[in-house]
Amino acid sequence: MGEVTYRVFSKDPVVLGGILFTILIGGIITKMVYNLYLHPLRDYPGPFFGRVTSLYYIRWNLSGLQHIKEKEWHDRYGEVIRLAPNYLSYNSNQAWKDIAGHRSSYQKGTFDKDQTFFGKPLNGAYNIAAANGDEHRRLRRLLAHAFSDKALKLQEPLLQGYVDKFINQLRQRSTSEGAIDIVKWFNFATFDMIGDLAFGEPFGLLETGKGDRYVDSIYGSVKIGTYIRAVTQVFPSPLKEVFLMLFVPKKLMEDQKHQVQLAEAKLMKRMELDTARDDFISYILKGSRMEIGEKGLSFPEMVSQAQVLILAGSETTATLLSGMTYLLLTNPSTLTKLMAEIRSSFTDQSDITLARAGQLPYLRAVLEEAMRMYPPVPNALPRLTPYPGEVICGKFVPGGVAVGLHHFSTYRSDRNFNEPDSFVPERWLPNHDKRFDGENHEAFHPFSYGPRSCLGRNLAYAELQLIATKLFWNFDLELQAESQKWMEQLTYALWQKASLNAPDDIYRHSPKVQHTRPFAMWPEPDNLQETGLPRPSRTPGGNAAYHNFHNDFSHIRDPNLQRRLVLAEIGTVPFGWYHMRAVAVAAAGFFADSLTSLL
């Protein structure tokens, strides 16, 4: 019988293929039925296809519209929803306490960060955002002194210097260069600040007015990381490593390696100086030298921490400043109140200090409301439930389930905030209008919550308050009609921001403040007539994709590539080669996973 079987299989590949195909289809159907009717999470509501396969959720991640869809699903299904067979999304204050809060002595295990989301670092050293357990506690202890109130006071002269340079560049270039992209200059200011604190020297962005390869590679890595996660989340080991090598763009891998190499070189240069500066490295080195043996930071660990501090301390701050500016310009009465508070509080720019800027109540309310409307990290950073399981929002969840707290849907939910889609900073003031009574502000945690909350919270507020105060003390800003839908953007872990431009043809001195110029903004310089390219789609997805691939950080200047990116829009989802490759790999992974489940 064995000989007959061998002969049939070896001489008739069609039969063999049919058998394998039948097994594969059977595996897929079996897994779908299991996910729908037998899985421990089967009773949780959510979109049908999301409960069947993780490909559905991955599809929306790849589209850049995850934040929009997840809000829609929460509005439809409630505070907890099942978006993939093994993933639950929450948007309530109780979920924050249960998932991210401090653990009591009788609670075993912790909600560790989901490493399929964060990925393995190239140099093998996890940063503080991704590390778990004792490793995270050690990193947090070593980094904490760099973000203390004492450190912030010592760092103020450095922050003041870069903010003043930012203001001076806006003043000079507004009359000499034509349109000014305020989003770009927010990024230049924050990256130079944090670059100096993390590496001992700035990137030189404010000085040159041009991008930097290290900074550019950060944006690419964050965005393409979405596609890498699509492969990692569905493909069984060890095959996923092979497919990552085959399908992840070579340029991305080169950018990531360059990022690590440049960070190593900059960090080594800073350490060789061995000078007493009040920057992150000084505090990290001091903390490491006080430890014994393996408790201190290794050089690869220092590189990883510096990289995450650059991203967390600069891009997110620049994002919020951009969103705040747009929201203020689309709400003139709010802008008037803020400018009145700032300009009545200071008689000279030199009077603006971190302490005094932090004492402006309406500015703080504006920042809180901007973070609610436009959270710098809009989507969830998943964690895993500890074994054997944990109670979340009154319901038991088995161990090993990915759970996430979705910022965008939480802060835009009418279960947490009244008039959630309206920009009303007054809701954060003690004497707010009665219509905002009963709001659930305990659901608002843009800097996370509990023992893993953001270490750089105070530094972030210092940057935000100082930049915003000096900007609105010096300049009047106004919005042109073309930018009314600026906030319709895609998200790939972070927002894909469009440009906010200021032309050079409007200049005036304010009767209250010298050197004041109104900023009028539009999405981008319209050079399509010069290139002969068709006008971009005016759907939200098309606009966002067009802006994203035309901003100064992308450095995409090939007309043929621009045309392909603009025209390759399917519905409201821009679709390209990276998407197709990632979807193909995800599909292959689903089939392989189904087959593996039968073995």
XYZ file of C-alpha atoms in Angstrom:
599
model
C 0.000 0.000 0.000
C 2.885 2.358 0.785
C 4.333 1.739 -2.684
C 1.001 2.506 -4.386
C 0.598 5.710 -2.416
C 4.084 6.837 -3.340
C 3.489 6.090 -7.000
C 0.202 8.002 -7.146
C 1.629 11.058 -5.388
C 4.832 11.130 -7.368
C 3.224 10.746 -10.798
C 0.118 12.843 -10.363
C 0.940 16.327 -8.961
C -2.623 17.430 -9.635
C -3.914 14.927 -7.121
C -1.281 15.967 -4.610
C -2.120 19.616 -5.158
C -5.811 18.899 -4.721
C -5.226 17.116 -1.441
C -3.050 19.912 -0.095
C -5.571 22.512 -1.227
C -8.392 20.615 0.486
C -6.374 20.436 3.700
C -5.637 24.151 3.477
C -9.258 25.144 2.878
C -10.345 22.816 5.647
C -7.867 24.469 7.976
C -9.127 27.938 7.079
C -12.765 26.981 7.610
C -11.922 25.227 10.865
C -10.097 28.264 12.165
C -12.916 30.612 11.156
C -15.499 28.456 12.913
C -13.293 28.259 15.993
C -12.752 32.031 16.093
C -16.477 32.705 15.785
C -18.026 30.046 18.015
C -15.388 28.368 20.210
C -12.780 31.055 20.953
C -12.689 32.338 24.585
C -13.471 35.851 23.266
C -16.469 34.718 21.198
C -18.987 36.669 23.300
C -17.335 40.067 22.768
C -19.018 42.285 20.152
C -17.220 43.666 17.140
C -17.213 43.696 13.335
C -17.941 40.234 11.910
C -14.814 39.870 9.793
C -12.660 41.140 12.645
C -13.896 38.291 14.811
C -13.136 35.837 11.998
C -9.618 36.849 10.993
C -6.914 39.327 11.972
C -6.536 40.247 8.289
C -9.565 42.521 8.594
C -7.968 44.653 11.306
C -4.618 44.589 9.517
C -6.333 45.863 6.382
C -7.430 49.007 8.230
C -4.006 49.420 9.800
C -2.462 49.409 6.334
C -5.037 51.877 5.043
C -4.052 54.560 7.548
C -7.688 54.904 8.588
C -7.568 52.701 11.675
C -8.317 55.586 14.053
C -11.493 56.483 12.148
C -12.771 52.912 11.872
C -11.975 52.072 15.482
C -13.968 55.077 16.664
C -16.882 54.000 14.457
C -16.766 50.487 15.882
C -16.654 51.738 19.473
C -19.581 54.053 18.791
C -21.508 51.093 17.376
C -20.558 48.229 19.693
C -19.638 49.871 23.005
C -16.727 50.382 25.384
C -15.025 47.071 24.608
C -14.889 45.493 21.169
C -13.205 42.505 19.555
C -11.338 43.783 16.501
C -9.312 40.638 15.793
C -9.641 37.053 17.038
C -7.227 37.709 19.918
C -7.450 41.507 20.328
C -9.800 43.621 22.457
C -10.006 47.414 22.248
C -11.248 49.557 25.162
C -12.216 53.229 25.535
C -13.270 53.677 29.188
C -11.643 55.031 32.327
C -12.110 51.700 34.131
C -10.078 49.986 31.430
C -7.222 52.417 32.067
C -7.238 51.447 35.752
C -7.496 47.702 35.114
C -4.906 47.489 32.318
C -2.416 50.288 33.006
C -2.906 51.011 36.706
C -0.775 49.947 39.656
C -1.166 46.284 40.601
C -2.145 45.295 44.122
C -0.249 42.673 46.114
C -2.819 39.941 45.405
C -2.778 40.474 41.635
C -0.303 38.184 39.912
C 1.559 39.132 36.769
C 1.532 42.365 34.780
C 0.116 43.568 31.497
C 3.323 43.369 29.462
C 3.823 45.265 26.210
C 2.883 43.147 23.172
C 6.208 42.484 21.443
C 4.525 41.578 18.144
C 3.590 45.269 18.007
C 6.854 46.805 19.205
C 9.187 44.388 17.443
C 12.706 43.267 18.253
C 15.300 46.082 18.206
C 18.066 45.823 15.625
C 20.799 46.105 18.245
C 19.074 43.679 20.616
C 18.521 46.291 23.355
C 14.929 47.213 24.192
C 14.021 50.821 24.876
C 11.979 51.924 27.854
C 8.755 52.042 25.826
C 8.968 48.384 24.778
C 10.786 46.703 27.689
C 8.858 44.598 30.192
C 9.142 43.524 33.817
C 12.373 44.026 35.726
C 14.091 45.328 32.604
C 11.580 48.161 32.305
C 11.814 49.015 35.996
C 15.607 49.194 35.754
C 15.488 51.468 32.691
C 12.908 53.732 34.286
C 14.968 54.072 37.452
C 18.091 54.988 35.466
C 16.280 57.525 33.264
C 14.051 59.136 35.889
C 16.610 61.704 37.075
C 16.943 63.113 33.546
C 13.269 64.167 33.698
C 13.070 65.465 37.258
C 11.946 68.995 38.126
C 15.537 69.810 39.053
C 16.802 68.671 35.653
C 14.104 70.659 33.854
C 15.108 73.877 35.614
C 18.724 73.336 34.610
C 17.678 72.609 31.011
C 15.621 75.806 30.632
C 18.417 77.943 29.083
C 18.855 75.331 26.352
C 15.106 75.220 25.637
C 14.852 79.014 25.634
C 17.700 79.276 23.135
C 16.079 76.968 20.608
C 12.635 78.546 20.951
C 14.131 82.002 20.371
C 15.947 80.687 17.294
C 12.629 79.224 16.076
C 10.900 82.598 16.474
C 13.753 84.457 14.772
C 13.728 82.088 11.811
C 9.985 82.570 11.326
C 10.436 86.324 11.496
C 13.291 86.386 8.971
C 11.970 83.835 6.504
C 8.422 85.191 6.383
C 9.673 88.130 4.309
C 12.349 86.407 2.245
C 11.304 82.893 1.236
C 7.663 82.890 0.267
C 5.473 80.273 1.924
C 6.629 78.946 5.289
C 5.565 75.491 6.430
C 4.880 75.989 10.138
C 4.574 72.219 10.686
C 8.089 71.761 9.346
C 9.434 74.461 11.654
C 7.697 72.950 14.674
C 9.554 69.730 13.855
C 12.837 71.566 13.371
C 12.525 73.234 16.775
C 11.582 70.136 18.766
C 14.077 67.823 17.043
C 16.928 70.277 17.629
C 15.952 70.643 21.293
C 15.736 66.934 22.020
C 18.682 66.131 19.769
C 20.858 68.369 21.912
C 19.527 66.836 25.121
C 19.922 63.251 23.860
C 23.133 63.464 21.806
C 24.826 66.591 23.097
C 24.360 68.490 19.833
C 21.393 69.580 17.673
C 20.611 68.233 14.225
C 21.098 71.728 12.808
C 17.572 71.880 11.394
C 16.771 75.373 12.673
C 20.102 76.644 11.404
C 19.808 75.307 7.854
C 16.041 75.140 7.411
C 16.501 71.710 5.837
C 15.813 68.149 6.864
C 18.313 65.601 8.126
C 18.699 61.976 7.061
C 18.435 60.704 10.608
C 15.204 62.626 11.169
C 13.834 61.598 7.771
C 14.543 57.930 8.476
C 12.522 58.160 11.700
C 9.371 59.031 9.756
C 9.936 56.233 7.273
C 10.619 53.680 9.981
C 7.487 54.593 11.910
C 5.293 54.397 8.828
C 6.696 51.257 7.247
C 6.691 49.661 10.690
C 2.944 49.241 10.159
C 3.635 46.864 7.298
C 6.289 44.983 9.255
C 3.784 44.452 12.076
C 1.272 43.107 9.562
C 3.725 40.332 8.720
C 4.804 39.730 12.309
C 1.284 39.492 13.710
C 0.005 36.776 11.348
C 2.989 34.756 10.178
C 4.073 31.773 12.306
C 7.680 31.560 13.425
C 10.259 30.880 12.073
C 8.851 31.590 8.609
C 8.005 35.188 9.474
C 11.698 36.082 9.679
C 12.196 34.786 6.141
C 9.222 36.695 4.789
C 10.299 39.872 6.541
C 13.575 39.664 4.640
C 11.763 39.008 1.374
C 8.998 41.577 1.580
C 10.236 44.479 3.695
C 11.719 47.132 1.353
C 15.498 47.091 1.298
C 15.631 50.879 1.669
C 13.686 50.645 4.922
C 16.139 48.152 6.352
C 19.009 50.389 5.267
C 17.349 53.420 6.881
C 16.881 51.529 10.133
C 20.506 50.397 10.161
C 21.639 53.931 9.327
C 19.519 55.257 12.180
C 21.216 52.954 14.685
C 24.691 53.611 13.267
C 24.251 57.376 13.363
C 22.835 57.215 16.887
C 25.854 55.149 17.955
C 28.266 57.641 16.398
C 26.531 60.660 17.949
C 26.333 59.008 21.343
C 29.981 57.952 21.244
C 30.976 61.516 20.356
C 28.941 62.866 23.276
C 30.441 60.365 25.721
C 33.979 61.213 24.604
C 33.381 64.840 25.578
C 32.900 63.763 29.190
C 31.635 67.228 30.046
C 29.169 68.146 32.751
C 26.071 69.158 30.785
C 22.528 69.070 32.037
C 21.401 66.750 29.247
C 19.931 63.256 29.218
C 23.286 61.555 28.738
C 24.826 63.174 31.820
C 22.033 61.856 34.017
C 22.063 58.430 32.352
C 25.831 58.100 32.773
C 25.634 59.237 36.377
C 22.866 56.750 37.117
C 24.716 53.898 35.400
C 27.961 54.573 37.260
C 26.107 54.390 40.565
C 24.850 50.890 39.712
C 26.807 47.671 40.087
C 27.467 45.068 37.405
C 24.655 44.469 34.909
C 22.306 46.971 36.556
C 23.869 49.883 34.696
C 23.137 50.669 31.042
C 25.205 49.044 28.333
C 26.170 51.089 25.278
C 23.510 49.421 23.035
C 20.909 50.157 25.711
C 21.967 53.804 25.806
C 21.608 53.982 22.011
C 18.091 52.514 22.189
C 17.043 54.938 24.932
C 18.426 57.924 23.016
C 16.497 56.880 19.903
C 13.154 56.552 21.655
C 13.703 59.822 23.540
C 14.315 61.596 20.224
C 11.054 60.291 18.780
C 8.890 60.668 21.884
C 10.247 64.076 22.836
C 10.147 65.746 19.443
C 7.696 64.294 16.931
C 4.774 64.025 19.340
C 5.351 67.569 20.638
C 5.538 68.991 17.117
C 2.385 67.072 16.216
C 0.410 68.570 19.082
C 1.657 72.088 18.289
C 0.494 71.614 14.697
C -2.910 70.308 15.732
C -3.340 73.050 18.342
C -2.511 75.717 15.753
C -5.076 74.363 13.308
C -7.781 74.039 15.964
C -7.190 77.583 17.192
C -7.335 79.019 13.686
C -10.621 77.259 12.994
C -12.029 78.605 16.275
C -11.307 82.376 16.197
C -12.988 83.194 19.502
C -10.785 80.672 21.301
C -7.692 82.075 19.595
C -8.671 85.593 20.673
C -8.994 84.492 24.311
C -5.626 82.753 24.248
C -3.819 85.695 22.660
C -5.417 88.065 25.169
C -4.190 85.918 28.059
C -0.651 85.672 26.677
C -0.257 89.293 25.617
C -1.692 90.679 28.837
C 0.657 88.531 30.922
C 3.987 89.665 29.456
C 5.378 93.070 28.522
C 8.487 91.689 26.831
C 9.458 88.358 25.293
C 12.275 88.004 27.809
C 9.632 87.805 30.556
C 8.391 84.479 29.171
C 9.893 81.727 31.332
C 8.938 78.094 31.837
C 7.460 78.904 35.234
C 5.370 81.852 34.051
C 4.223 80.143 30.853
C 3.109 77.227 33.010
C 0.889 79.561 35.050
C -1.415 80.471 32.145
C -4.650 78.578 32.850
C -6.293 79.121 29.486
C -3.166 78.016 27.606
C -3.119 74.809 29.661
C -6.795 74.258 28.859
C -6.089 74.804 25.148
C -3.297 72.228 25.240
C -5.478 69.682 27.047
C -8.283 70.165 24.557
C -5.890 69.922 21.603
C -4.579 66.611 22.995
C -8.131 65.376 23.357
C -9.098 66.321 19.814
C -5.776 65.418 18.186
C -3.841 63.002 20.439
C -0.229 62.747 19.208
C -0.434 58.956 19.525
C -3.982 58.289 18.283
C -4.007 54.490 18.335
C -3.423 51.911 21.049
C -0.095 50.488 22.211
C -1.213 46.897 22.924
C -0.447 44.908 26.031
C -0.969 41.230 26.873
C -3.132 39.968 29.708
C -1.152 38.015 32.334
C -1.773 34.284 32.786
C -4.092 32.719 33.697
C -6.204 35.801 33.034
C -7.450 39.072 34.493
C -10.713 40.922 35.091
C -11.078 44.003 32.881
C -14.151 46.204 33.227
C -15.862 43.540 35.316
C -15.338 40.685 32.854
C -12.707 37.941 32.902
C -10.239 37.960 30.003
C -7.973 34.916 29.502
C -4.193 35.242 29.640
C -2.266 36.019 26.469
C -4.969 38.227 24.931
C -3.832 41.495 23.353
C -5.691 44.480 24.825
C -5.438 48.131 23.893
C -6.625 51.527 25.127
C -7.520 53.504 22.019
C -6.847 57.201 22.563
C -8.740 58.661 19.611
C -12.006 56.809 20.197
C -11.773 57.312 23.978
C -11.389 61.081 23.744
C -14.025 61.434 21.017
C -16.628 59.275 22.762
C -19.845 60.890 23.994
C -19.737 58.428 26.878
C -16.702 60.308 28.203
C -17.108 63.876 26.917
C -20.039 66.114 26.087
C -19.879 67.579 22.585
C -16.851 65.356 21.903
C -16.202 66.667 18.394
C -16.190 70.336 19.432
C -13.017 72.207 20.394
C -13.956 73.809 23.726
C -10.983 74.403 26.077
C -13.356 75.801 28.715
C -14.351 72.238 29.640
C -10.961 71.929 31.410
C -11.367 75.082 33.530
C -12.698 74.892 37.110
C -15.517 77.341 36.326
C -16.646 75.566 33.159
C -20.126 75.763 31.674
C -22.741 73.459 33.199
C -23.106 71.601 29.915
C -19.735 69.990 30.644
C -20.704 68.773 34.102
C -20.346 65.036 34.564
C -17.632 64.540 31.978
C -15.360 61.562 32.509
C -11.954 63.243 32.582
C -10.502 60.139 34.233
C -10.592 58.530 30.781
C -8.139 61.132 29.471
C -4.543 59.903 29.644
C -2.545 61.096 26.616
C 0.696 60.411 28.532
C -0.535 56.954 29.550
C -1.329 55.955 33.122
C 0.150 54.105 36.057
C 3.709 52.830 36.525
C 4.390 53.029 32.774
C 3.185 56.591 32.262
C 5.404 58.878 30.195
C 8.563 59.990 32.010
C 8.837 63.062 29.794
C 5.433 64.525 30.632
C 6.830 67.612 32.406
C 9.383 68.234 29.662
C 6.659 67.946 27.022
C 4.463 70.519 28.776
C 7.489 72.801 29.159
C 8.205 72.625 25.415
C 4.561 73.105 24.486
C 3.913 76.032 26.804
C 7.126 77.851 25.940
C 6.766 77.489 22.158
C 3.052 78.315 22.130
C 3.462 81.351 24.385
C 6.280 82.884 22.356
C 4.606 82.053 19.039
C 1.301 83.738 19.889
C 3.001 86.607 21.677
C 4.947 87.415 18.500
C 2.606 86.517 15.658
C -0.983 86.793 14.523
C -2.139 83.744 12.566
C -5.038 83.236 10.202
C -6.295 80.319 8.143
C -7.106 80.220 4.446
C -10.088 78.284 3.130
C -7.951 75.605 1.472
C -6.836 74.277 4.873
C -10.260 73.783 6.400
C -9.883 69.979 6.214
C -6.235 69.815 7.295
C -7.037 67.409 10.117
C -8.340 64.720 7.746
C -5.120 62.731 7.913
C -3.946 59.159 7.809
C -2.240 57.482 10.760
C 0.588 54.961 10.672
C 1.271 54.753 14.417
C 1.620 58.576 14.231
C -0.251 61.205 12.250
C 0.823 61.815 8.641
C 0.703 65.595 8.884
C 0.118 67.929 5.966
C 1.817 71.322 5.609
C 0.604 74.580 7.144
C 2.130 77.366 5.051
C 2.549 81.101 5.657
C 2.961 83.368 2.591
C 5.290 86.336 2.470
C 2.891 88.827 0.954
C 1.142 89.834 4.192
C 3.124 91.745 6.800
C 2.145 94.147 9.533
C 3.087 95.254 13.013
C 0.556 94.638 15.726
C -0.375 97.665 17.802
C 0.115 95.467 20.871
C 3.120 93.388 19.932
C 6.025 94.226 17.687
C 7.138 91.919 14.867
C 3.688 90.431 14.497
C 2.661 88.854 11.208
C -0.518 87.054 10.280
C 0.037 83.488 9.115
C -2.256 82.374 6.305
C -2.048 78.659 5.611
C -2.877 76.291 2.768
C -2.058 72.633 2.168
C 0.862 72.921 -0.263
C 2.297 75.156 -3.013
C 0.299 74.296 -6.091
C 2.972 73.454 -8.639
C 0.916 70.926 -10.541
C 0.512 73.193 -13.538
C 4.284 73.421 -13.871
C 4.751 69.650 -13.783
C 1.742 68.829 -15.921
C 0.392 66.457 -13.299
C -3.350 66.064 -12.715
C -4.846 67.655 -9.631
C -5.011 65.315 -6.622
C -8.198 63.666 -5.478
C -10.222 65.753 -3.037
C -11.381 62.825 -0.923
C -10.011 62.845 2.635
C -7.821 59.836 1.916
C -6.550 61.318 -1.314
C -5.758 64.654 0.292
C -3.957 63.026 3.184
C -1.924 60.748 0.932
C -1.065 63.634 -1.384
C 0.094 65.866 1.464
C 2.010 63.040 3.078
C 4.056 62.275 -0.008
C 4.711 65.934 -0.809
C 5.957 67.168 2.530
C 9.527 68.294 2.957
C 10.481 65.333 5.089
C 9.650 62.706 2.466
C 12.070 64.102 -0.130
C 10.045 62.521 -2.938
C 10.558 64.737 -5.927
C 10.231 62.310 -8.850
C 7.186 63.496 -10.909
C 6.394 59.958 -12.064
C 6.407 58.681 -8.493
C 4.283 61.620 -7.367
C 1.799 60.873 -10.100
C 1.609 57.211 -9.204
C 1.024 58.008 -5.542
C -1.710 60.518 -6.315
C -3.547 58.355 -8.827
C -3.211 55.026 -7.000
C -6.067 55.834 -4.666
C -8.725 53.179 -4.236
C -11.825 54.693 -2.663
C -10.487 56.711 0.240
C -7.531 54.396 0.847
C -4.237 55.180 -0.940
C -2.860 51.875 -2.162
C 0.660 51.179 -3.319
C 3.329 48.534 -3.749
C 4.133 48.369 -0.038
C 0.457 47.734 0.712
C 0.211 44.944 -1.879
C 3.323 43.220 -0.597
C 2.187 43.470 3.013
C -1.311 42.171 2.185
C 0.179 39.291 0.184
C 2.392 38.315 3.085
C -0.479 38.666 5.552
C -2.655 36.411 3.388
C 0.140 33.852 3.104
C 0.560 34.002 6.840
C -3.130 33.356 7.423
C -3.019 30.272 5.212
C 0.172 29.044 6.867
C -1.279 29.674 10.306
C -4.409 27.731 9.394
C -2.342 24.822 8.117
C -0.138 24.917 11.217
C -3.202 24.662 13.463
C -3.992 21.264 11.906
C -0.550 19.801 12.593
